[in-house]
mmCIF file of N, CA, C and O in Angstrom:
data_model
loop_
_atom_site.group_PDB
_atom_site.id
_atom_site.type_symbol
_atom_site.label_atom_id
_atom_site.label_comp_id
_atom_site.label_asym_id
_atom_site.label_seq_id
_atom_site.Cartn_x
_atom_site.Cartn_y
_atom_site.Cartn_z
ATOM 1 N N MET A 1 0.835 -1.185 0.000
ATOM 2 C CA MET A 1 0.000 0.000 0.000
ATOM 3 C C MET A 1 0.881 1.250 0.000
ATOM 4 O O MET A 1 1.886 1.321 0.682
ATOM 5 N N SER A 2 0.475 2.220 -0.751
ATOM 6 C CA SER A 2 1.212 3.471 -0.869
ATOM 7 C C SER A 2 1.201 4.256 0.444
ATOM 8 O O SER A 2 0.246 4.198 1.201
ATOM 9 N N GLN A 3 2.266 4.952 0.687
ATOM 10 C CA GLN A 3 2.343 5.850 1.834
ATOM 11 C C GLN A 3 2.430 7.301 1.362
ATOM 12 O O GLN A 3 3.018 8.142 2.017
ATOM 13 N N ALA A 4 1.855 7.568 0.192
ATOM 14 C CA ALA A 4 1.905 8.919 -0.364
ATOM 15 C C ALA A 4 1.078 9.872 0.493
ATOM 16 O O ALA A 4 0.032 9.509 1.030
ATOM 17 N N LYS A 5 1.549 11.102 0.602
ATOM 18 C CA LYS A 5 0.909 12.098 1.464
ATOM 19 C C LYS A 5 0.780 13.413 0.729
ATOM 20 O O LYS A 5 1.643 13.794 -0.057
ATOM 21 N N ILE A 6 -0.309 14.114 1.017
ATOM 22 C CA ILE A 6 -0.499 15.467 0.530
ATOM 23 C C ILE A 6 -0.689 16.377 1.740
ATOM 24 O O ILE A 6 -1.302 15.972 2.733
ATOM 25 N N ASN A 7 -0.105 17.562 1.677
ATOM 26 C CA ASN A 7 -0.248 18.547 2.751
ATOM 27 C C ASN A 7 -0.998 19.761 2.231
ATOM 28 O O ASN A 7 -0.763 20.198 1.099
ATOM 29 N N PHE A 8 -1.855 20.294 3.069
ATOM 30 C CA PHE A 8 -2.595 21.507 2.744
ATOM 31 C C PHE A 8 -2.264 22.594 3.755
ATOM 32 O O PHE A 8 -2.317 22.349 4.966
ATOM 33 N N GLU A 9 -1.923 23.773 3.253
ATOM 34 C CA GLU A 9 -1.814 24.942 4.116
ATOM 35 C C GLU A 9 -3.216 25.549 4.142
ATOM 36 O O GLU A 9 -3.637 26.187 3.180
ATOM 37 N N LEU A 10 -3.960 25.307 5.218
ATOM 38 C CA LEU A 10 -5.351 25.735 5.292
ATOM 39 C C LEU A 10 -5.507 27.243 5.371
ATOM 40 O O LEU A 10 -6.466 27.800 4.850
ATOM 41 N N THR A 11 -4.583 27.892 6.034
ATOM 42 C CA THR A 11 -4.662 29.333 6.222
ATOM 43 C C THR A 11 -3.269 29.894 6.476
ATOM 44 O O THR A 11 -2.378 29.164 6.914
ATOM 45 N N THR A 12 -3.112 31.164 6.200
ATOM 46 C CA THR A 12 -1.866 31.833 6.567
ATOM 47 C C THR A 12 -2.055 32.597 7.881
ATOM 48 O O THR A 12 -1.105 33.139 8.417
ATOM 49 N N ARG A 13 -3.290 32.622 8.366
ATOM 50 C CA ARG A 13 -3.584 33.340 9.614
ATOM 51 C C ARG A 13 -3.129 32.519 10.826
ATOM 52 O O ARG A 13 -3.067 31.301 10.771
ATOM 53 N N CYS A 14 -2.845 33.221 11.915
ATOM 54 C CA CYS A 14 -2.449 32.553 13.150
ATOM 55 C C CYS A 14 -2.820 33.442 14.337
ATOM 56 O O CYS A 14 -2.892 34.672 14.215
ATOM 57 N N ASN A 15 -3.025 32.804 15.478
ATOM 58 C CA ASN A 15 -3.341 33.535 16.700
ATOM 59 C C ASN A 15 -2.104 33.790 17.560
ATOM 60 O O ASN A 15 -2.223 34.291 18.669
ATOM 61 N N LEU A 16 -0.940 33.452 17.060
ATOM 62 C CA LEU A 16 0.330 33.738 17.728
ATOM 63 C C LEU A 16 1.306 34.361 16.735
ATOM 64 O O LEU A 16 1.004 34.479 15.551
ATOM 65 N N ASN A 17 2.485 34.712 17.228
ATOM 66 C CA ASN A 17 3.518 35.289 16.377
ATOM 67 C C ASN A 17 4.870 34.687 16.762
ATOM 68 O O ASN A 17 5.770 35.387 17.212
ATOM 69 N N CYS A 18 4.999 33.376 16.589
ATOM 70 C CA CYS A 18 6.193 32.644 17.027
ATOM 71 C C CYS A 18 7.427 33.005 16.198
ATOM 72 O O CYS A 18 7.342 33.175 14.983
ATOM 73 N N ARG A 19 8.561 33.079 16.851
ATOM 74 C CA ARG A 19 9.823 33.413 16.184
ATOM 75 C C ARG A 19 10.219 32.381 15.140
ATOM 76 O O ARG A 19 10.802 32.716 14.125
ATOM 77 N N HIS A 20 9.927 31.111 15.399
ATOM 78 C CA HIS A 20 10.377 30.043 14.502
ATOM 79 C C HIS A 20 9.490 29.856 13.273
ATOM 80 O O HIS A 20 9.839 29.125 12.365
ATOM 81 N N CYS A 21 8.361 30.549 13.226
ATOM 82 C CA CYS A 21 7.390 30.342 12.151
ATOM 83 C C CYS A 21 7.894 30.925 10.828
ATOM 84 O O CYS A 21 8.414 32.034 10.779
ATOM 85 N N LEU A 22 7.674 30.165 9.758
ATOM 86 C CA LEU A 22 8.132 30.584 8.437
ATOM 87 C C LEU A 22 7.021 31.176 7.571
ATOM 88 O O LEU A 22 7.262 31.533 6.431
ATOM 89 N N ARG A 23 5.794 31.238 8.089
ATOM 90 C CA ARG A 23 4.675 31.725 7.281
ATOM 91 C C ARG A 23 4.875 33.192 6.911
ATOM 92 O O ARG A 23 5.552 33.936 7.610
ATOM 93 N N ASP A 24 4.266 33.594 5.817
ATOM 94 C CA ASP A 24 4.292 34.992 5.395
ATOM 95 C C ASP A 24 3.240 35.736 6.208
ATOM 96 O O ASP A 24 2.043 35.626 5.959
ATOM 97 N N LYS A 25 3.678 36.468 7.202
ATOM 98 C CA LYS A 25 2.764 37.134 8.132
ATOM 99 C C LYS A 25 1.994 38.293 7.501
ATOM 100 O O LYS A 25 1.032 38.789 8.069
ATOM 101 N N SER A 26 2.401 38.707 6.297
ATOM 102 C CA SER A 26 1.687 39.799 5.626
ATOM 103 C C SER A 26 0.410 39.295 4.952
ATOM 104 O O SER A 26 -0.485 40.078 4.646
ATOM 105 N N LEU A 27 0.334 37.992 4.700
ATOM 106 C CA LEU A 27 -0.855 37.419 4.055
ATOM 107 C C LEU A 27 -1.885 37.025 5.098
ATOM 108 O O LEU A 27 -1.538 36.581 6.184
ATOM 109 N N LYS A 28 -3.125 37.166 4.775
ATOM 110 C CA LYS A 28 -4.236 36.731 5.627
ATOM 111 C C LYS A 28 -5.211 35.981 4.730
ATOM 112 O O LYS A 28 -6.278 36.471 4.395
ATOM 113 N N LYS A 29 -4.816 34.791 4.290
ATOM 114 C CA LYS A 29 -5.588 34.038 3.305
ATOM 115 C C LYS A 29 -5.984 32.675 3.854
ATOM 116 O O LYS A 29 -5.254 32.064 4.632
ATOM 117 N N ASP A 30 -7.160 32.205 3.398
ATOM 118 C CA ASP A 30 -7.638 30.865 3.711
ATOM 119 C C ASP A 30 -7.792 30.075 2.421
ATOM 120 O O ASP A 30 -8.162 30.636 1.384
ATOM 121 N N LEU A 31 -7.554 28.762 2.505
ATOM 122 C CA LEU A 31 -7.795 27.874 1.382
ATOM 123 C C LEU A 31 -9.296 27.835 1.108
ATOM 124 O O LEU A 31 -10.093 27.661 2.031
ATOM 125 N N ASP A 32 -9.673 28.008 -0.148
ATOM 126 C CA ASP A 32 -11.077 27.920 -0.534
ATOM 127 C C ASP A 32 -11.571 26.494 -0.282
ATOM 128 O O ASP A 32 -10.979 25.531 -0.784
ATOM 129 N N PHE A 33 -12.638 26.340 0.497
ATOM 130 C CA PHE A 33 -13.131 25.016 0.850
ATOM 131 C C PHE A 33 -13.588 24.224 -0.371
ATOM 132 O O PHE A 33 -13.389 23.015 -0.441
ATOM 133 N N LYS A 34 -14.174 24.888 -1.343
ATOM 134 C CA LYS A 34 -14.609 24.204 -2.571
ATOM 135 C C LYS A 34 -13.404 23.636 -3.326
ATOM 136 O O LYS A 34 -13.472 22.553 -3.895
ATOM 137 N N LEU A 35 -12.288 24.378 -3.327
ATOM 138 C CA LEU A 35 -11.062 23.887 -3.956
ATOM 139 C C LEU A 35 -10.551 22.654 -3.208
ATOM 140 O O LEU A 35 -10.148 21.669 -3.831
ATOM 141 N N PHE A 36 -10.577 22.696 -1.892
ATOM 142 C CA PHE A 36 -10.174 21.542 -1.091
ATOM 143 C C PHE A 36 -11.006 20.317 -1.474
ATOM 144 O O PHE A 36 -10.458 19.238 -1.724
ATOM 145 N N GLU A 37 -12.319 20.464 -1.526
ATOM 146 C CA GLU A 37 -13.200 19.346 -1.884
ATOM 147 C C GLU A 37 -12.880 18.800 -3.274
ATOM 148 O O GLU A 37 -12.844 17.587 -3.481
ATOM 149 N N LYS A 38 -12.621 19.695 -4.209
ATOM 150 C CA LYS A 38 -12.295 19.281 -5.579
ATOM 151 C C LYS A 38 -11.010 18.449 -5.604
ATOM 152 O O LYS A 38 -10.953 17.400 -6.253
ATOM 153 N N ILE A 39 -10.002 18.917 -4.878
ATOM 154 C CA ILE A 39 -8.721 18.203 -4.846
ATOM 155 C C ILE A 39 -8.892 16.845 -4.176
ATOM 156 O O ILE A 39 -8.408 15.828 -4.686
ATOM 157 N N ILE A 40 -9.597 16.813 -3.066
ATOM 158 C CA ILE A 40 -9.829 15.553 -2.337
ATOM 159 C C ILE A 40 -10.505 14.522 -3.239
ATOM 160 O O ILE A 40 -10.180 13.337 -3.205
ATOM 161 N N ASN A 41 -11.441 14.980 -4.023
ATOM 162 C CA ASN A 41 -12.171 14.069 -4.908
ATOM 163 C C ASN A 41 -11.297 13.531 -6.040
ATOM 164 O O ASN A 41 -11.636 12.517 -6.643
ATOM 165 N N GLN A 42 -10.189 14.187 -6.320
ATOM 166 C CA GLN A 42 -9.319 13.768 -7.423
ATOM 167 C C GLN A 42 -8.078 12.987 -6.987
ATOM 168 O O GLN A 42 -7.556 12.191 -7.774
ATOM 169 N N ILE A 43 -7.601 13.173 -5.781
ATOM 170 C CA ILE A 43 -6.293 12.607 -5.413
ATOM 171 C C ILE A 43 -6.299 11.113 -5.127
ATOM 172 O O ILE A 43 -5.249 10.484 -5.162
ATOM 173 N N LYS A 44 -7.432 10.545 -4.866
ATOM 174 C CA LYS A 44 -7.478 9.097 -4.615
ATOM 175 C C LYS A 44 -6.935 8.314 -5.812
ATOM 176 O O LYS A 44 -6.348 7.253 -5.645
ATOM 177 N N ALA A 45 -7.115 8.842 -7.000
ATOM 178 C CA ALA A 45 -6.621 8.183 -8.214
ATOM 179 C C ALA A 45 -5.094 8.051 -8.203
ATOM 180 O O ALA A 45 -4.537 7.249 -8.948
ATOM 181 N N TYR A 46 -4.426 8.815 -7.343
ATOM 182 C CA TYR A 46 -2.963 8.794 -7.267
ATOM 183 C C TYR A 46 -2.452 7.997 -6.074
ATOM 184 O O TYR A 46 -1.298 8.127 -5.686
ATOM 185 N N SER A 47 -3.325 7.197 -5.461
ATOM 186 C CA SER A 47 -2.970 6.335 -4.327
ATOM 187 C C SER A 47 -2.462 7.121 -3.123
ATOM 188 O O SER A 47 -1.643 6.613 -2.354
ATOM 189 N N ILE A 48 -2.937 8.329 -2.958
ATOM 190 C CA ILE A 48 -2.582 9.118 -1.780
ATOM 191 C C ILE A 48 -3.514 8.692 -0.651
ATOM 192 O O ILE A 48 -4.733 8.698 -0.806
ATOM 193 N N ASN A 49 -2.926 8.300 0.491
ATOM 194 C CA ASN A 49 -3.757 7.834 1.596
ATOM 195 C C ASN A 49 -3.511 8.573 2.909
ATOM 196 O O ASN A 49 -4.133 8.266 3.915
ATOM 197 N N ARG A 50 -2.614 9.540 2.872
ATOM 198 C CA ARG A 50 -2.344 10.337 4.073
ATOM 199 C C ARG A 50 -2.506 11.807 3.733
ATOM 200 O O ARG A 50 -2.167 12.244 2.632
ATOM 201 N N ILE A 51 -3.011 12.563 4.698
ATOM 202 C CA ILE A 51 -3.263 13.978 4.464
ATOM 203 C C ILE A 51 -2.842 14.762 5.699
ATOM 204 O O ILE A 51 -3.075 14.333 6.825
ATOM 205 N N GLY A 52 -2.141 15.869 5.473
ATOM 206 C CA GLY A 52 -1.664 16.706 6.569
ATOM 207 C C GLY A 52 -2.153 18.140 6.413
ATOM 208 O O GLY A 52 -2.357 18.613 5.294
ATOM 209 N N PHE A 53 -2.333 18.795 7.544
ATOM 210 C CA PHE A 53 -2.804 20.184 7.543
ATOM 211 C C PHE A 53 -1.859 21.061 8.347
ATOM 212 O O PHE A 53 -1.450 20.705 9.459
ATOM 213 N N THR A 54 -1.499 22.191 7.740
ATOM 214 C CA THR A 54 -0.620 23.149 8.386
ATOM 215 C C THR A 54 -1.232 24.533 8.231
ATOM 216 O O THR A 54 -2.353 24.689 7.770
ATOM 217 N N GLY A 55 -0.483 25.532 8.564
ATOM 218 C CA GLY A 55 -0.920 26.913 8.407
ATOM 219 C C GLY A 55 0.332 27.768 8.377
ATOM 220 O O GLY A 55 1.402 27.272 8.067
ATOM 221 N N GLY A 56 0.130 28.905 8.808
ATOM 222 C CA GLY A 56 -0.664 29.487 9.853
ATOM 223 C C GLY A 56 -1.067 28.446 10.886
ATOM 224 O O GLY A 56 -0.382 27.496 11.161
ATOM 225 N N GLU A 57 -2.195 28.726 11.456
ATOM 226 C CA GLU A 57 -2.764 27.861 12.492
ATOM 227 C C GLU A 57 -4.023 27.189 11.961
ATOM 228 O O GLU A 57 -5.045 27.857 11.769
ATOM 229 N N PRO A 58 -3.975 25.882 11.703
ATOM 230 C CA PRO A 58 -5.135 25.189 11.139
ATOM 231 C C PRO A 58 -6.418 25.349 11.958
ATOM 232 O O PRO A 58 -7.511 25.368 11.408
ATOM 233 N N LEU A 59 -6.285 25.480 13.274
ATOM 234 C CA LEU A 59 -7.479 25.562 14.115
ATOM 235 C C LEU A 59 -8.220 26.892 14.002
ATOM 236 O O LEU A 59 -9.350 27.002 14.471
ATOM 237 N N VAL A 60 -7.629 27.893 13.348
ATOM 238 C CA VAL A 60 -8.358 29.145 13.111
ATOM 239 C C VAL A 60 -9.015 29.158 11.724
ATOM 240 O O VAL A 60 -9.756 30.088 11.402
ATOM 241 N N TYR A 61 -8.765 28.129 10.942
ATOM 242 C CA TYR A 61 -9.401 28.002 9.629
ATOM 243 C C TYR A 61 -10.904 27.799 9.823
ATOM 244 O O TYR A 61 -11.325 26.941 10.601
ATOM 245 N N PRO A 62 -11.745 28.597 9.166
ATOM 246 C CA PRO A 62 -13.190 28.529 9.427
ATOM 247 C C PRO A 62 -13.854 27.205 9.062
ATOM 248 O O PRO A 62 -14.924 26.898 9.570
ATOM 249 N N HIS A 63 -13.213 26.385 8.228
ATOM 250 C CA HIS A 63 -13.785 25.095 7.822
ATOM 251 C C HIS A 63 -12.973 23.920 8.369
ATOM 252 O O HIS A 63 -12.978 22.842 7.777
ATOM 253 N N PHE A 64 -12.296 24.128 9.493
ATOM 254 C CA PHE A 64 -11.441 23.072 10.045
ATOM 255 C C PHE A 64 -12.214 21.767 10.254
ATOM 256 O O PHE A 64 -11.769 20.704 9.829
ATOM 257 N N LYS A 65 -13.357 21.844 10.908
ATOM 258 C CA LYS A 65 -14.151 20.629 11.144
ATOM 259 C C LYS A 65 -14.525 19.945 9.839
ATOM 260 O O LYS A 65 -14.441 18.721 9.722
ATOM 261 N N GLU A 66 -14.926 20.727 8.863
ATOM 262 C CA GLU A 66 -15.356 20.166 7.588
ATOM 263 C C GLU A 66 -14.229 19.456 6.850
ATOM 264 O O GLU A 66 -14.435 18.392 6.266
ATOM 265 N N VAL A 67 -13.010 20.019 6.878
ATOM 266 C CA VAL A 67 -11.904 19.353 6.182
ATOM 267 C C VAL A 67 -11.506 18.065 6.902
ATOM 268 O O VAL A 67 -11.175 17.072 6.252
ATOM 269 N N ILE A 68 -11.581 18.075 8.215
ATOM 270 C CA ILE A 68 -11.265 16.857 8.966
ATOM 271 C C ILE A 68 -12.336 15.792 8.699
ATOM 272 O O ILE A 68 -12.013 14.625 8.439
ATOM 273 N N GLU A 69 -13.602 16.181 8.752
ATOM 274 C CA GLU A 69 -14.700 15.242 8.490
ATOM 275 C C GLU A 69 -14.602 14.647 7.090
ATOM 276 O O GLU A 69 -14.710 13.428 6.910
ATOM 277 N N LYS A 70 -14.389 15.493 6.099
ATOM 278 C CA LYS A 70 -14.290 15.030 4.713
ATOM 279 C C LYS A 70 -13.100 14.082 4.543
ATOM 280 O O LYS A 70 -13.211 13.041 3.897
ATOM 281 N N SER A 71 -11.989 14.429 5.141
ATOM 282 C CA SER A 71 -10.790 13.591 5.051
ATOM 283 C C SER A 71 -11.025 12.229 5.702
ATOM 284 O O SER A 71 -10.629 11.201 5.157
ATOM 285 N N ALA A 72 -11.664 12.222 6.859
ATOM 286 C CA ALA A 72 -11.971 10.968 7.554
ATOM 287 C C ALA A 72 -12.959 10.135 6.743
ATOM 288 O O ALA A 72 -12.767 8.918 6.574
ATOM 289 N N GLU A 73 -14.004 10.765 6.219
ATOM 290 C CA GLU A 73 -14.999 10.059 5.405
ATOM 291 C C GLU A 73 -14.363 9.396 4.187
ATOM 292 O O GLU A 73 -14.777 8.312 3.777
ATOM 293 N N GLU A 74 -13.373 10.060 3.612
ATOM 294 C CA GLU A 74 -12.699 9.533 2.424
ATOM 295 C C GLU A 74 -11.626 8.503 2.766
ATOM 296 O O GLU A 74 -10.984 7.960 1.871
ATOM 297 N N GLY A 75 -11.400 8.278 4.058
ATOM 298 C CA GLY A 75 -10.479 7.223 4.476
ATOM 299 C C GLY A 75 -9.026 7.617 4.617
ATOM 300 O O GLY A 75 -8.160 6.755 4.747
ATOM 301 N N PHE A 76 -8.731 8.898 4.626
ATOM 302 C CA PHE A 76 -7.349 9.349 4.755
ATOM 303 C C PHE A 76 -6.866 9.235 6.197
ATOM 304 O O PHE A 76 -7.626 9.433 7.138
ATOM 305 N N GLU A 77 -5.580 8.936 6.354
ATOM 306 C CA GLU A 77 -4.903 9.042 7.643
ATOM 307 C C GLU A 77 -4.565 10.521 7.809
ATOM 308 O O GLU A 77 -3.947 11.121 6.923
ATOM 309 N N ILE A 78 -4.957 11.129 8.923
ATOM 310 C CA ILE A 78 -4.900 12.579 9.094
ATOM 311 C C ILE A 78 -3.850 12.972 10.128
ATOM 312 O O ILE A 78 -3.720 12.337 11.169
ATOM 313 N N SER A 79 -3.146 14.068 9.827
ATOM 314 C CA SER A 79 -2.252 14.684 10.811
ATOM 315 C C SER A 79 -2.334 16.199 10.641
ATOM 316 O O SER A 79 -2.733 16.699 9.592
ATOM 317 N N PHE A 80 -1.989 16.910 11.703
ATOM 318 C CA PHE A 80 -1.905 18.362 11.579
ATOM 319 C C PHE A 80 -0.946 18.937 12.602
ATOM 320 O O PHE A 80 -0.641 18.308 13.611
ATOM 321 N N VAL A 81 -0.440 20.123 12.284
ATOM 322 C CA VAL A 81 0.483 20.856 13.136
ATOM 323 C C VAL A 81 -0.267 22.050 13.700
ATOM 324 O O VAL A 81 -0.925 22.789 12.962
ATOM 325 N N THR A 82 -0.166 22.242 15.009
ATOM 326 C CA THR A 82 -0.898 23.314 15.670
ATOM 327 C C THR A 82 -0.062 23.916 16.787
ATOM 328 O O THR A 82 0.867 23.285 17.288
ATOM 329 N N ASN A 83 -0.431 25.129 17.205
ATOM 330 C CA ASN A 83 0.202 25.701 18.391
ATOM 331 C C ASN A 83 -0.538 25.255 19.650
ATOM 332 O O ASN A 83 -0.125 25.546 20.754
ATOM 333 N N GLY A 84 -1.658 24.561 19.478
ATOM 334 C CA GLY A 84 -2.387 23.969 20.593
ATOM 335 C C GLY A 84 -3.415 24.856 21.264
ATOM 336 O O GLY A 84 -4.216 24.380 22.062
ATOM 337 N N ILE A 85 -3.408 26.144 20.923
ATOM 338 C CA ILE A 85 -4.303 27.080 21.612
ATOM 339 C C ILE A 85 -5.774 26.707 21.434
ATOM 340 O O ILE A 85 -6.546 26.819 22.363
ATOM 341 N N GLY A 86 -6.167 26.227 20.272
ATOM 342 C CA GLY A 86 -7.572 25.911 20.022
ATOM 343 C C GLY A 86 -7.960 24.465 20.242
ATOM 344 O O GLY A 86 -9.096 24.079 19.974
ATOM 345 N N LEU A 87 -7.040 23.645 20.739
ATOM 346 C CA LEU A 87 -7.349 22.218 20.877
ATOM 347 C C LEU A 87 -8.513 21.951 21.828
ATOM 348 O O LEU A 87 -9.328 21.061 21.587
ATOM 349 N N GLU A 88 -8.611 22.711 22.891
ATOM 350 C CA GLU A 88 -9.711 22.498 23.845
ATOM 351 C C GLU A 88 -11.065 22.692 23.166
ATOM 352 O O GLU A 88 -12.002 21.927 23.396
ATOM 353 N N LYS A 89 -11.153 23.684 22.308
ATOM 354 C CA LYS A 89 -12.394 23.953 21.575
ATOM 355 C C LYS A 89 -12.809 22.753 20.717
ATOM 356 O O LYS A 89 -13.994 22.479 20.558
ATOM 357 N N TYR A 90 -11.835 22.049 20.152
ATOM 358 C CA TYR A 90 -12.102 20.942 19.231
ATOM 359 C C TYR A 90 -11.951 19.559 19.877
ATOM 360 O O TYR A 90 -12.081 18.549 19.189
ATOM 361 N N ALA A 91 -11.680 19.493 21.170
ATOM 362 C CA ALA A 91 -11.386 18.219 21.830
ATOM 363 C C ALA A 91 -12.494 17.186 21.653
ATOM 364 O O ALA A 91 -12.222 16.033 21.296
ATOM 365 N N SER A 92 -13.734 17.557 21.880
ATOM 366 C CA SER A 92 -14.817 16.565 21.768
ATOM 367 C C SER A 92 -15.010 16.140 20.311
ATOM 368 O O SER A 92 -15.271 14.969 20.030
ATOM 369 N N PHE A 93 -14.862 17.066 19.379
ATOM 370 C CA PHE A 93 -14.959 16.730 17.956
ATOM 371 C C PHE A 93 -13.862 15.745 17.557
ATOM 372 O O PHE A 93 -14.127 14.714 16.933
ATOM 373 N N LEU A 94 -12.616 16.059 17.920
ATOM 374 C CA LEU A 94 -11.480 15.224 17.526
ATOM 375 C C LEU A 94 -11.484 13.861 18.209
ATOM 376 O O LEU A 94 -10.877 12.915 17.714
ATOM 377 N N SER A 95 -12.173 13.747 19.342
ATOM 378 C CA SER A 95 -12.206 12.467 20.051
ATOM 379 C C SER A 95 -13.373 11.574 19.627
ATOM 380 O O SER A 95 -13.470 10.443 20.095
ATOM 381 N N GLN A 96 -14.225 12.042 18.726
ATOM 382 C CA GLN A 96 -15.277 11.177 18.187
ATOM 383 C C GLN A 96 -14.608 10.002 17.479
ATOM 384 O O GLN A 96 -13.647 10.182 16.732
ATOM 385 N N LYS A 97 -15.123 8.810 17.704
ATOM 386 C CA LYS A 97 -14.477 7.593 17.196
ATOM 387 C C LYS A 97 -14.160 7.663 15.707
ATOM 388 O O LYS A 97 -13.044 7.332 15.289
ATOM 389 N N GLU A 98 -15.117 8.092 14.889
ATOM 390 C CA GLU A 98 -14.900 8.105 13.435
ATOM 391 C C GLU A 98 -13.826 9.115 13.022
ATOM 392 O O GLU A 98 -13.216 8.971 11.962
ATOM 393 N N ILE A 99 -13.563 10.101 13.860
ATOM 394 C CA ILE A 99 -12.498 11.076 13.594
ATOM 395 C C ILE A 99 -11.190 10.578 14.222
ATOM 396 O O ILE A 99 -10.151 10.495 13.559
ATOM 397 N N ALA A 100 -11.247 10.238 15.504
ATOM 398 C CA ALA A 100 -10.040 9.822 16.239
ATOM 399 C C ALA A 100 -9.352 8.622 15.587
ATOM 400 O O ALA A 100 -8.119 8.546 15.578
ATOM 401 N N ASP A 101 -10.141 7.699 15.048
ATOM 402 C CA ASP A 101 -9.559 6.522 14.401
ATOM 403 C C ASP A 101 -8.732 6.873 13.169
ATOM 404 O O ASP A 101 -7.889 6.083 12.742
ATOM 405 N N LYS A 102 -8.961 8.023 12.576
ATOM 406 C CA LYS A 102 -8.248 8.424 11.360
ATOM 407 C C LYS A 102 -7.075 9.371 11.647
ATOM 408 O O LYS A 102 -6.270 9.634 10.766
ATOM 409 N N ILE A 103 -6.979 9.894 12.856
ATOM 410 C CA ILE A 103 -5.883 10.817 13.184
ATOM 411 C C ILE A 103 -4.655 10.022 13.595
ATOM 412 O O ILE A 103 -4.677 9.283 14.573
ATOM 413 N N SER A 104 -3.584 10.173 12.818
ATOM 414 C CA SER A 104 -2.342 9.463 13.146
ATOM 415 C C SER A 104 -1.528 10.240 14.156
ATOM 416 O O SER A 104 -0.918 9.652 15.042
ATOM 417 N N HIS A 105 -1.501 11.560 14.012
ATOM 418 C CA HIS A 105 -0.783 12.377 14.999
ATOM 419 C C HIS A 105 -1.165 13.857 14.873
ATOM 420 O O HIS A 105 -1.587 14.317 13.831
ATOM 421 N N ILE A 106 -0.982 14.517 16.016
ATOM 422 C CA ILE A 106 -1.160 15.961 16.106
ATOM 423 C C ILE A 106 0.163 16.495 16.658
ATOM 424 O O ILE A 106 0.581 16.119 17.745
ATOM 425 N N CYS A 107 0.820 17.329 15.876
ATOM 426 C CA CYS A 107 2.088 17.926 16.304
ATOM 427 C C CYS A 107 1.782 19.277 16.934
ATOM 428 O O CYS A 107 1.142 20.125 16.307
ATOM 429 N N VAL A 108 2.254 19.485 18.149
ATOM 430 C CA VAL A 108 2.058 20.758 18.830
ATOM 431 C C VAL A 108 3.400 21.453 18.920
ATOM 432 O O VAL A 108 4.363 20.910 19.480
ATOM 433 N N SER A 109 3.480 22.639 18.342
ATOM 434 C CA SER A 109 4.726 23.404 18.369
ATOM 435 C C SER A 109 4.813 24.170 19.678
ATOM 436 O O SER A 109 3.805 24.602 20.232
ATOM 437 N N LEU A 110 6.023 24.304 20.173
ATOM 438 C CA LEU A 110 6.263 25.021 21.422
ATOM 439 C C LEU A 110 7.163 26.209 21.149
ATOM 440 O O LEU A 110 8.166 26.095 20.452
ATOM 441 N N GLU A 111 6.827 27.320 21.709
ATOM 442 C CA GLU A 111 7.642 28.529 21.542
ATOM 443 C C GLU A 111 8.433 28.735 22.815
ATOM 444 O O GLU A 111 7.967 28.577 23.898
#
């Protein structure tokens, strides 16, 4: 089985200003959710089975729940990088069995 992975930068926005961050802080852009859905519907043909989310801060992306749900429904192994500030808000969502079973890891950056 393929271990191919695709990463999405969901947003350039962030709720912190960490020294180690490489994002372009002048941009305040979000990935168009319709574009995300279109790409998700096409990448299975390329044997991609893992999906990662970065930012900015993925948890400030307005469609965070929807991208995680769609990714889980499509059978992708999910990971994301976060500063952890919004994890409490999403804890019950991320711990739902159908979501939690698809999350391989959550990387929390420390400043």
